[in-house]
XYZ file of N, CA, C and O in Angstrom:
612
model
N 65.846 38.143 3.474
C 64.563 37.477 3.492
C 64.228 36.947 2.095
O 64.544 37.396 0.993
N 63.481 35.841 2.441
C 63.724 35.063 0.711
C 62.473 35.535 0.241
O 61.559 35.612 1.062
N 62.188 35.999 -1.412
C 60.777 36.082 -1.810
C 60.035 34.423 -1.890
O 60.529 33.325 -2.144
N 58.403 34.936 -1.485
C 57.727 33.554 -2.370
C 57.697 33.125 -3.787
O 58.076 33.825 -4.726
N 57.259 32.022 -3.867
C 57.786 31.963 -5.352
C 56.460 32.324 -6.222
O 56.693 32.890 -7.290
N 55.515 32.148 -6.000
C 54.305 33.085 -6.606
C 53.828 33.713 -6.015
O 53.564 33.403 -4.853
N 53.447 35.059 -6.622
C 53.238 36.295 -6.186
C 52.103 36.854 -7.221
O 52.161 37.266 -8.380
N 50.946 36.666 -6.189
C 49.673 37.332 -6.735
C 49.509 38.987 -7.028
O 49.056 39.401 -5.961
N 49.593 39.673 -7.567
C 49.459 41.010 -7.627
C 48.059 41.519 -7.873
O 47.385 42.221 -7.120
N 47.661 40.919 -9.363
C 46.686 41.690 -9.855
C 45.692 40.189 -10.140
O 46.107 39.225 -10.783
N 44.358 40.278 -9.514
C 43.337 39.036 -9.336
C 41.830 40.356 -9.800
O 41.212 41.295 -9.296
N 41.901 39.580 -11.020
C 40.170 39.960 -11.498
C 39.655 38.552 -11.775
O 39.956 37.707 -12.618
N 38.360 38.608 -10.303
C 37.412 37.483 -10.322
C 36.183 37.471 -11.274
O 35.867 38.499 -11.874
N 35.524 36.363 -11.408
C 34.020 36.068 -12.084
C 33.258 35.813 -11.011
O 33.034 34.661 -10.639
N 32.712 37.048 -10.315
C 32.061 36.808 -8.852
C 30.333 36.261 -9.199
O 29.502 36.203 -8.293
N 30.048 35.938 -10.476
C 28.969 35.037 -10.630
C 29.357 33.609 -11.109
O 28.361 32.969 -11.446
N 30.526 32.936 -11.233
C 30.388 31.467 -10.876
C 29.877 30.642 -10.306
O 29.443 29.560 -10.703
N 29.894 31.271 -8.929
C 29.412 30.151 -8.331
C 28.065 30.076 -8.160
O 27.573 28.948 -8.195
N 27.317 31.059 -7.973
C 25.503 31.152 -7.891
C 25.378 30.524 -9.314
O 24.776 29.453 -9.246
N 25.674 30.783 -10.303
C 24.926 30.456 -11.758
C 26.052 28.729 -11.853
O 25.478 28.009 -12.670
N 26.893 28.249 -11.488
C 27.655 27.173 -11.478
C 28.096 26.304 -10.702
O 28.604 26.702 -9.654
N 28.038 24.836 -10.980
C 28.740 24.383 -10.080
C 29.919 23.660 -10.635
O 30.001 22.956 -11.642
N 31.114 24.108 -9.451
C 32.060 23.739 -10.244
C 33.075 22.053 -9.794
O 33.362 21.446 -8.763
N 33.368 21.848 -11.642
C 33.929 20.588 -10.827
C 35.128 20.632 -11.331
O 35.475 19.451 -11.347
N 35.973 21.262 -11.752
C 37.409 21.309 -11.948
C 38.293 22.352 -12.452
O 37.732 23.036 -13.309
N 39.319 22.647 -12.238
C 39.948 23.659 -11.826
C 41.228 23.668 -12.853
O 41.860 22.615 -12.772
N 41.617 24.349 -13.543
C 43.126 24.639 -14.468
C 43.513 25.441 -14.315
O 42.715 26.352 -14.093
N 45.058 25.810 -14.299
C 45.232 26.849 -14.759
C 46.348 26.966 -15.855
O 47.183 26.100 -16.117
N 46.221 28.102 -16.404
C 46.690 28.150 -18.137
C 47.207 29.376 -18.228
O 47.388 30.252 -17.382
N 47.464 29.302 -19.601
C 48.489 30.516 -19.752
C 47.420 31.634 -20.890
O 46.516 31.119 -21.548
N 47.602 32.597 -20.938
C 46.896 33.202 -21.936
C 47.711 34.447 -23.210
O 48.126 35.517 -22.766
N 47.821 34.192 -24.445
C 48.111 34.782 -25.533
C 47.677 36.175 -25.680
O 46.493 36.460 -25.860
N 48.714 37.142 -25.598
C 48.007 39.116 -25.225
C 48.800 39.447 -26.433
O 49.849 38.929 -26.815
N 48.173 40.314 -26.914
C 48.834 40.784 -28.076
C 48.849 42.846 -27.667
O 48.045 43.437 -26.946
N 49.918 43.390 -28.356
C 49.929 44.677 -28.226
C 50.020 45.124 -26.441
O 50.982 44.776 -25.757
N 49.047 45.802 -25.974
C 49.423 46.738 -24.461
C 48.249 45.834 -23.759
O 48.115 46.039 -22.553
N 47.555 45.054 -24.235
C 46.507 44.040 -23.187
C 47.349 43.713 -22.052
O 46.757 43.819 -20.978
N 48.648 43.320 -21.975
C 48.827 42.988 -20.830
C 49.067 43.920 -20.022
O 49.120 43.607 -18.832
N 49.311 45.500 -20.444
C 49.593 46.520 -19.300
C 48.003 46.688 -19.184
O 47.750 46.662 -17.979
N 47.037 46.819 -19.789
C 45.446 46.877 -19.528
C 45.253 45.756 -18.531
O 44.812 46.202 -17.472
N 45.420 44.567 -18.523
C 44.862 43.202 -17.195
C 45.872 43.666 -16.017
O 45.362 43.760 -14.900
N 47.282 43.973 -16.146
C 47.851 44.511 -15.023
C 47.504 45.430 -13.840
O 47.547 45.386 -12.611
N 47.001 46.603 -15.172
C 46.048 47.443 -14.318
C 44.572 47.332 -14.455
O 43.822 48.288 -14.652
N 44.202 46.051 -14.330
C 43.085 45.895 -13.623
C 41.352 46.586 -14.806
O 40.201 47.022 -14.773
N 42.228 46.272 -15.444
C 40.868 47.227 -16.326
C 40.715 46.051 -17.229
O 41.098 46.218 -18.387
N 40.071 44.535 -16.802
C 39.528 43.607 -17.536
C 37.764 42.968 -16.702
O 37.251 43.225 -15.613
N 37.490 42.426 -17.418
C 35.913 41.932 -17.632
C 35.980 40.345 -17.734
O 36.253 39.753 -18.779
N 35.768 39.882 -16.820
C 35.294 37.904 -17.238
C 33.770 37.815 -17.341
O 33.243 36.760 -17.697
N 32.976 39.018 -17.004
C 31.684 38.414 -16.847
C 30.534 37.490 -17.333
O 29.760 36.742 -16.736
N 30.768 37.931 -19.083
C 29.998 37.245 -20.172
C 31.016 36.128 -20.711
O 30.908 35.591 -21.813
N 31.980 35.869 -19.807
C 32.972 35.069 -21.003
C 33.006 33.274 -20.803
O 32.606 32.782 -19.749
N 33.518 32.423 -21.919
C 33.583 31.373 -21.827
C 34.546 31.054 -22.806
O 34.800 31.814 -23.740
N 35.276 29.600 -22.576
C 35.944 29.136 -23.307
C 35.322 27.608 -24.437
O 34.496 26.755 -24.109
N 36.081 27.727 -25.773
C 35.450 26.819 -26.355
C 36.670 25.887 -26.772
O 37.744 26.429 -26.512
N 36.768 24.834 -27.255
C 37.732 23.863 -28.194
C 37.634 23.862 -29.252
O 36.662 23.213 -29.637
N 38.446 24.492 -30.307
C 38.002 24.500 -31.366
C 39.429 23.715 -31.936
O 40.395 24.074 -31.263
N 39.784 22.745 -33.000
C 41.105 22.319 -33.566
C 42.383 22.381 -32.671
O 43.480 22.911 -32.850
N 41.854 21.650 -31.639
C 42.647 21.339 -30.227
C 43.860 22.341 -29.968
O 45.090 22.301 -29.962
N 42.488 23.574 -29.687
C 42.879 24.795 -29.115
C 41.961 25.646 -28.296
O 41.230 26.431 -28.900
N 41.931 25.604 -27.460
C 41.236 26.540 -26.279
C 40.984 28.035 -26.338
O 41.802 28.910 -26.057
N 40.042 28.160 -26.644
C 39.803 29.832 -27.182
C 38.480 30.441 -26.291
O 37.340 30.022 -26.096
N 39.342 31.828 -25.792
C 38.096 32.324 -24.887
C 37.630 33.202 -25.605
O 38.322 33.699 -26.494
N 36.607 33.513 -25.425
C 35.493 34.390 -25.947
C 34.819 35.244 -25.301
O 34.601 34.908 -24.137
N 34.157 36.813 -25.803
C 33.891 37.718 -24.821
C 34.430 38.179 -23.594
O 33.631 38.758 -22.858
N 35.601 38.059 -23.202
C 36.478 38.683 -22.331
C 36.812 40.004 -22.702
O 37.356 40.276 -23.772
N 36.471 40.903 -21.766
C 36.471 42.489 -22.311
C 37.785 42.973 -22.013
O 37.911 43.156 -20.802
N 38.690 43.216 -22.602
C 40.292 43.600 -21.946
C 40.026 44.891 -22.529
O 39.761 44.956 -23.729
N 40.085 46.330 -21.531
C 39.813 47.547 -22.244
C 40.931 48.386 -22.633
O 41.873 48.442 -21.843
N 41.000 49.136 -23.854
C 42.447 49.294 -24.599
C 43.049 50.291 -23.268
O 42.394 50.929 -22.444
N 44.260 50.179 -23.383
C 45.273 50.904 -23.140
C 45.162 52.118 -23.199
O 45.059 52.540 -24.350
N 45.131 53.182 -22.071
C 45.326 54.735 -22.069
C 46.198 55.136 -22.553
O 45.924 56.262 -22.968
N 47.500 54.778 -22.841
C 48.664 55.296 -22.706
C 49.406 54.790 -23.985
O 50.581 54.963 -24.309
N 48.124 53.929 -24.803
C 48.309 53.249 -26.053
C 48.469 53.994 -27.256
O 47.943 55.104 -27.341
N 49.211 53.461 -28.307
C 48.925 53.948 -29.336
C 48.413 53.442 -30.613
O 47.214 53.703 -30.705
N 48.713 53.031 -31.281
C 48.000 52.444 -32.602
C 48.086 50.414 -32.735
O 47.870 49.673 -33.694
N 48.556 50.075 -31.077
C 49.026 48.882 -30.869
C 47.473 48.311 -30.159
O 47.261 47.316 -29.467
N 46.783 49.099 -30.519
C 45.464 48.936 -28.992
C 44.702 47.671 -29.836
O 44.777 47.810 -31.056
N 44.243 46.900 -29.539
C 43.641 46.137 -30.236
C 41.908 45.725 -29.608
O 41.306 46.124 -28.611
N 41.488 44.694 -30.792
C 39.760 45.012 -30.326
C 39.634 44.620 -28.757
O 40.367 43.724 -28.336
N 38.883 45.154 -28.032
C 38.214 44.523 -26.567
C 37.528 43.108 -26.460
O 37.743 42.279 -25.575
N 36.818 43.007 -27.332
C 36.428 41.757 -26.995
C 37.179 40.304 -28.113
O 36.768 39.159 -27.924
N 38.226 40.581 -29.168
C 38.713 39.619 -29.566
C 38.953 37.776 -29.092
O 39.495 37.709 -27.989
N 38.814 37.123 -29.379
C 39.255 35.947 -29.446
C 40.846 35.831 -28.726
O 41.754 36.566 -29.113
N 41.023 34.900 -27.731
C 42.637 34.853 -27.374
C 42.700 33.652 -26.731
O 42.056 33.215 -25.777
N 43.814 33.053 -27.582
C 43.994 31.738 -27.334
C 44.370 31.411 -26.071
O 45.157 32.237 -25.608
N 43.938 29.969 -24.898
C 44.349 29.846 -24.019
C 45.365 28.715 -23.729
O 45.111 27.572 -24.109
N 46.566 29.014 -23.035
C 48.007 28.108 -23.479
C 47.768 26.687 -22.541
O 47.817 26.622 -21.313
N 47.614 26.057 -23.085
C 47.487 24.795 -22.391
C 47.935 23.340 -23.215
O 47.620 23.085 -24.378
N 48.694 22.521 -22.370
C 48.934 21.181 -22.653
C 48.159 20.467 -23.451
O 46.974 20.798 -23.504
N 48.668 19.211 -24.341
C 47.997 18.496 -24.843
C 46.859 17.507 -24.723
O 45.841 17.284 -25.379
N 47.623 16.807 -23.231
C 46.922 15.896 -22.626
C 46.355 16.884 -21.682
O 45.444 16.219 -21.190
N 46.304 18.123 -21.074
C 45.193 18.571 -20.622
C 43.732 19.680 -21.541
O 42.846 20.389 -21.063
N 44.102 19.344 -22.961
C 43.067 20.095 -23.488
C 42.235 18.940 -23.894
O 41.063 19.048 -24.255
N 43.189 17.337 -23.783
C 42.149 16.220 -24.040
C 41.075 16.327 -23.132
O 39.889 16.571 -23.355
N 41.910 16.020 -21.649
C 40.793 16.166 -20.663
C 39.775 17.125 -20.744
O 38.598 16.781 -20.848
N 40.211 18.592 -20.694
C 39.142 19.427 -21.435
C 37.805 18.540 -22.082
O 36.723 18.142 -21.649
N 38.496 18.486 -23.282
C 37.198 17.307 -24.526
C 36.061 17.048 -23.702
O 34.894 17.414 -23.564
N 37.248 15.930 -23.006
C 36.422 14.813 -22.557
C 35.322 15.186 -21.502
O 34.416 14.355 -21.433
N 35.233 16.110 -20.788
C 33.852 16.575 -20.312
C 33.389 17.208 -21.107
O 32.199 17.174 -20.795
N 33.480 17.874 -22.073
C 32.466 18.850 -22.923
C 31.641 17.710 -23.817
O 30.448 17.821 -24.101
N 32.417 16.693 -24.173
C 32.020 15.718 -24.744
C 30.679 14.559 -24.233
O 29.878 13.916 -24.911
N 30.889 14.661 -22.749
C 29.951 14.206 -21.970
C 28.477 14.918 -21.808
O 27.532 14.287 -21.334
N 28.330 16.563 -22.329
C 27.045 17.191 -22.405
C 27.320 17.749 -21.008
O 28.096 17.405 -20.116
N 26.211 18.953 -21.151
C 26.172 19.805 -19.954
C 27.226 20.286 -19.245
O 27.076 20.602 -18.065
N 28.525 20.410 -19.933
C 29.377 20.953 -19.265
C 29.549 21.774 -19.665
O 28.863 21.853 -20.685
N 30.361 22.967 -19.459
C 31.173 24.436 -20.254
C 32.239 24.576 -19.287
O 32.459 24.141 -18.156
N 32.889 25.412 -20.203
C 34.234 25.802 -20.015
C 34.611 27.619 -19.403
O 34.886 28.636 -20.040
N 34.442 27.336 -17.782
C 34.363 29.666 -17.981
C 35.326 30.117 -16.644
O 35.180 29.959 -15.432
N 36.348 30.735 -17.450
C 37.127 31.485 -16.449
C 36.631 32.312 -15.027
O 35.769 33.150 -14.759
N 37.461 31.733 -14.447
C 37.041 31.593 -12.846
C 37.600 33.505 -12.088
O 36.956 34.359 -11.480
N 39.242 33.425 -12.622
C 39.716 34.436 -11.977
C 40.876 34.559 -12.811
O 41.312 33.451 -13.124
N 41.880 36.048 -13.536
C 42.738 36.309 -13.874
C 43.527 36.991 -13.359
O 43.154 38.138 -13.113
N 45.084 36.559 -12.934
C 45.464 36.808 -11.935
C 47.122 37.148 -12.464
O 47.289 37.123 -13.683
N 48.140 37.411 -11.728
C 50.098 38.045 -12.296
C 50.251 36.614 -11.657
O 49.389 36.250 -10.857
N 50.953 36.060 -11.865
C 52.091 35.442 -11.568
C 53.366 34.958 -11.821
O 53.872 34.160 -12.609
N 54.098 36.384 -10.032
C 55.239 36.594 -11.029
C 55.298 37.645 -12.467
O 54.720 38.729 -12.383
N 55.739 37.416 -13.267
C 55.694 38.472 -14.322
C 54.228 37.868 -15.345
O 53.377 38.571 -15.891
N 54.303 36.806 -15.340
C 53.247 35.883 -16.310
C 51.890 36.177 -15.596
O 51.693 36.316 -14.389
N 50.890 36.245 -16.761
C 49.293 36.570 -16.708
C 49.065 34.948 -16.926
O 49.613 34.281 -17.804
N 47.965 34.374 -15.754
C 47.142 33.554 -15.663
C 46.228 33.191 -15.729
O 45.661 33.772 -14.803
N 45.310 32.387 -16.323
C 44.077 32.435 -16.246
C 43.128 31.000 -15.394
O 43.327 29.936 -15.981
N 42.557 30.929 -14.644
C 41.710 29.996 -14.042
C 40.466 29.585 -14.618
O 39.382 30.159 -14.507
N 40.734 28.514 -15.255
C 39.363 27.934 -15.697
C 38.654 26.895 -15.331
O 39.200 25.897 -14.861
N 37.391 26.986 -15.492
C 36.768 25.835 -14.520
C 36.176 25.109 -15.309
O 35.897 25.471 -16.452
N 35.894 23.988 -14.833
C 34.894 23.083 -16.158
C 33.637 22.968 -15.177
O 33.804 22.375 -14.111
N 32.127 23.619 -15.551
C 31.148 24.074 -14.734
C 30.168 23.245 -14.811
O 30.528 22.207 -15.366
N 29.113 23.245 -14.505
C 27.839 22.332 -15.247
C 26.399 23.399 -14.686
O 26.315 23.474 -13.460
N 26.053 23.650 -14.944
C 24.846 25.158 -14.608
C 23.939 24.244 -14.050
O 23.863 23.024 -14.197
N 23.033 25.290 -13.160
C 22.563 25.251 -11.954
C 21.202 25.397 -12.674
O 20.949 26.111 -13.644
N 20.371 24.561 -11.985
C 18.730 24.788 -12.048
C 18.422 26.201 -11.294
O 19.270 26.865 -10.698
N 17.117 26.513 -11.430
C 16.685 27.524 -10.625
C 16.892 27.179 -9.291
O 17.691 27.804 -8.593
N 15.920 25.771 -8.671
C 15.591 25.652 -7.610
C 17.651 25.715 -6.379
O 17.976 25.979 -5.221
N 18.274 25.333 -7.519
C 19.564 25.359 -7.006
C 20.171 26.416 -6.506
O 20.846 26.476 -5.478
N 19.892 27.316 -7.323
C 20.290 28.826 -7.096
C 19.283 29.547 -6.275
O 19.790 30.646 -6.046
N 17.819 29.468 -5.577
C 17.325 29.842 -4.938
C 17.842 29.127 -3.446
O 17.872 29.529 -2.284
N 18.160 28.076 -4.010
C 18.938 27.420 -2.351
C 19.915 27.814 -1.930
O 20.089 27.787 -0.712
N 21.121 28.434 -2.992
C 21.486 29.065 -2.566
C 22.190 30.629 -1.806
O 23.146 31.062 -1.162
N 20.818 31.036 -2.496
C 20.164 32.376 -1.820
C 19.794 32.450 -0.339
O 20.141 33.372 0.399
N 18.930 31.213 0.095
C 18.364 30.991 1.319
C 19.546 30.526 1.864
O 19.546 30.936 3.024
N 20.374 30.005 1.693
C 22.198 29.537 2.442
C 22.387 31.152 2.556
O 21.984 31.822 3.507
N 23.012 31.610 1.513
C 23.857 33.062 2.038
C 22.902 34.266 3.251
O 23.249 35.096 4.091
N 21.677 33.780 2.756
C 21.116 34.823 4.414
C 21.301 34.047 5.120
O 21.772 34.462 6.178
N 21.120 32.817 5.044
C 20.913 32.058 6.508
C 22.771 32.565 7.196
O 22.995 33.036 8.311
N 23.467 32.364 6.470
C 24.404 32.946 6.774
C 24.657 34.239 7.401
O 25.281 34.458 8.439
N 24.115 35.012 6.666
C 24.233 36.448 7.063
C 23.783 36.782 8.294
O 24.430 37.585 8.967
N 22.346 36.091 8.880
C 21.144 36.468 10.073
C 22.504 35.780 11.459
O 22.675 36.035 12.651
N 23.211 34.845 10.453
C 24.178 34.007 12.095
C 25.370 35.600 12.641
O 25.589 36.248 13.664
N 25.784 35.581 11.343
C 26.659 36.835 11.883
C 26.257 37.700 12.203
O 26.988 38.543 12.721
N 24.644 37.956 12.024
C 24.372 39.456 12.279
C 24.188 38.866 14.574
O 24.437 39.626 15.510
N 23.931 38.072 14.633
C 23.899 37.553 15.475
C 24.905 37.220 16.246
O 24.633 36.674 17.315
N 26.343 37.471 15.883
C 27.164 36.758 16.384
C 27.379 38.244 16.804
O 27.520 38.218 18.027
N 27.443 39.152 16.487
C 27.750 40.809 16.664
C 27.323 41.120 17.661
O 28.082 41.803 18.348
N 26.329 40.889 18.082
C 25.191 40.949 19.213
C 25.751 40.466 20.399
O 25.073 40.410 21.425
């Protein structure tokens, strides 16, 4: 039996994207781990919540991503919330620019995920939500909820 050729293992989401964002585009990239971070995101002991990415000297750098040290670490453990560069193309860190450049956009990891042996990262290019947006879609997810509670019935 043949394997697939990507193989999701380990997926830590940003399950507030989408209420606080709307999103209009999608990457995915490679990300720079230094020391036992990558046996820490393997096993699942990472944080996207507060985090975002910036462009700084046409380089993609995320920020506030909590990767928590290594149990099993030793003097290789490095800070939790450090700076770590995100691996991406030339002509796609232009594109990057070019919406941040336009105003009201940001840059914030969606979901970090294995693939294969390689750590991934999903980033979105977002544009934030008014209130009245995010109360709408509050009144969507019950309206949702009251159908299924209904469909049970």
């Amino acid at each position: 039996m043949e394997k697939p050729n990507k193989r999701f293992d380990v997926c830590i989401k940003n399950k507030e994207i989408t209420f606080k964002y709307d999103i209009l585009d999608k990457i995915e990239c490679g990300i720079e781990l230094k020391g036992t971070e990558a046996k820490s995101i393997k096993s699942a002991k990472c944080n996207l919540k507060d985090s975002f990415a910036l462009i700084r000297n046409n380089q993609v750098i995320l920020k506030n991503m909590h990767v928590s040290p290594y149990d099993h670490g030793n003097i290789e453990n490095k800070d939790p919330l450090r700076d770590r560069i995100l691996l991406l193309h030339k002509l796609e860190i232009l594109r990057l620019n070019n919406y941040i450049k336009q105003g009201g956009y940001t840059l914030i990891p969606s979901k970090i995920y294995t693939s294969g042996r390689w750590i991934k990262v999903e980033l979105c290019v977002c544009k934030g939500k008014k209130l009245y947006d995010k109360r709408e879609t509050i009144k969507e997810r019950d309206a949702k909820k009251q159908v299924n509670v209904f469909k049970r019935i």
